[in-house]
Amino acid sequence: MQWEVEALEPEELQRLVLAAVDPYIDRDVLAKQIVREEQQRRALSDFLGGWGAAGGASS
């Protein structure tokens, strides 16, 4: 089957893509990756939050 993706509603395109890849997703690996990304976000946020206090921001 062939479609012009521009002709599909975004919600329908998302549904089709998710349905196509879902059988290949390793849920354990995905869960671990989500935790790792959240840890990285927190570390970056903490670093940036301390940047101004350490004199890294210009006045």
XYZ file of C-alpha atoms in Angstrom:
59
model
C 0.000 0.000 0.000
C 1.296 3.451 -0.811
C 0.245 6.860 0.509
C 1.333 10.420 0.202
C 2.160 11.123 3.831
C 1.306 14.799 3.438
C -2.293 13.742 2.756
C -2.625 11.934 6.094
C -3.741 13.585 9.290
C -0.845 13.745 11.784
C -2.709 11.523 14.257
C -3.272 8.860 11.580
C 0.366 8.980 10.497
C 1.485 8.596 14.118
C -0.883 5.638 14.596
C 0.443 3.910 11.464
C 4.089 4.396 12.419
C 3.553 3.234 15.995
C 1.631 0.169 14.822
C 4.440 -0.693 12.397
C 7.278 -0.439 14.939
C 5.504 -1.696 18.066
C 6.335 -5.394 17.516
C 10.049 -4.537 17.410
C 10.230 -2.498 20.626
C 12.051 -4.137 23.529
C 10.106 -2.675 26.461
C 12.863 -3.388 29.015
C 15.488 -1.589 26.928
C 13.090 1.306 26.303
C 12.315 1.678 30.019
C 16.027 1.705 30.906
C 16.730 4.284 28.210
C 13.932 6.544 29.449
C 15.386 6.396 32.991
C 18.871 7.170 31.643
C 17.579 10.162 29.653
C 15.776 11.537 32.700
C 18.980 11.230 34.760
C 20.870 13.101 32.049
C 18.208 15.841 31.958
C 18.448 16.283 35.729
C 22.259 16.392 35.630
C 22.205 18.993 32.864
C 19.568 21.038 34.672
C 21.602 20.924 37.900
C 24.735 21.968 36.007
C 23.000 24.850 34.269
C 21.299 25.905 37.497
C 24.686 26.231 39.182
C 26.287 27.998 36.225
C 25.171 31.496 37.259
C 26.074 30.927 40.910
C 29.591 29.873 39.872
C 30.147 33.083 37.941
C 29.577 31.518 34.511
C 26.908 33.991 33.505
C 27.924 37.363 32.217
C 26.265 40.412 33.722
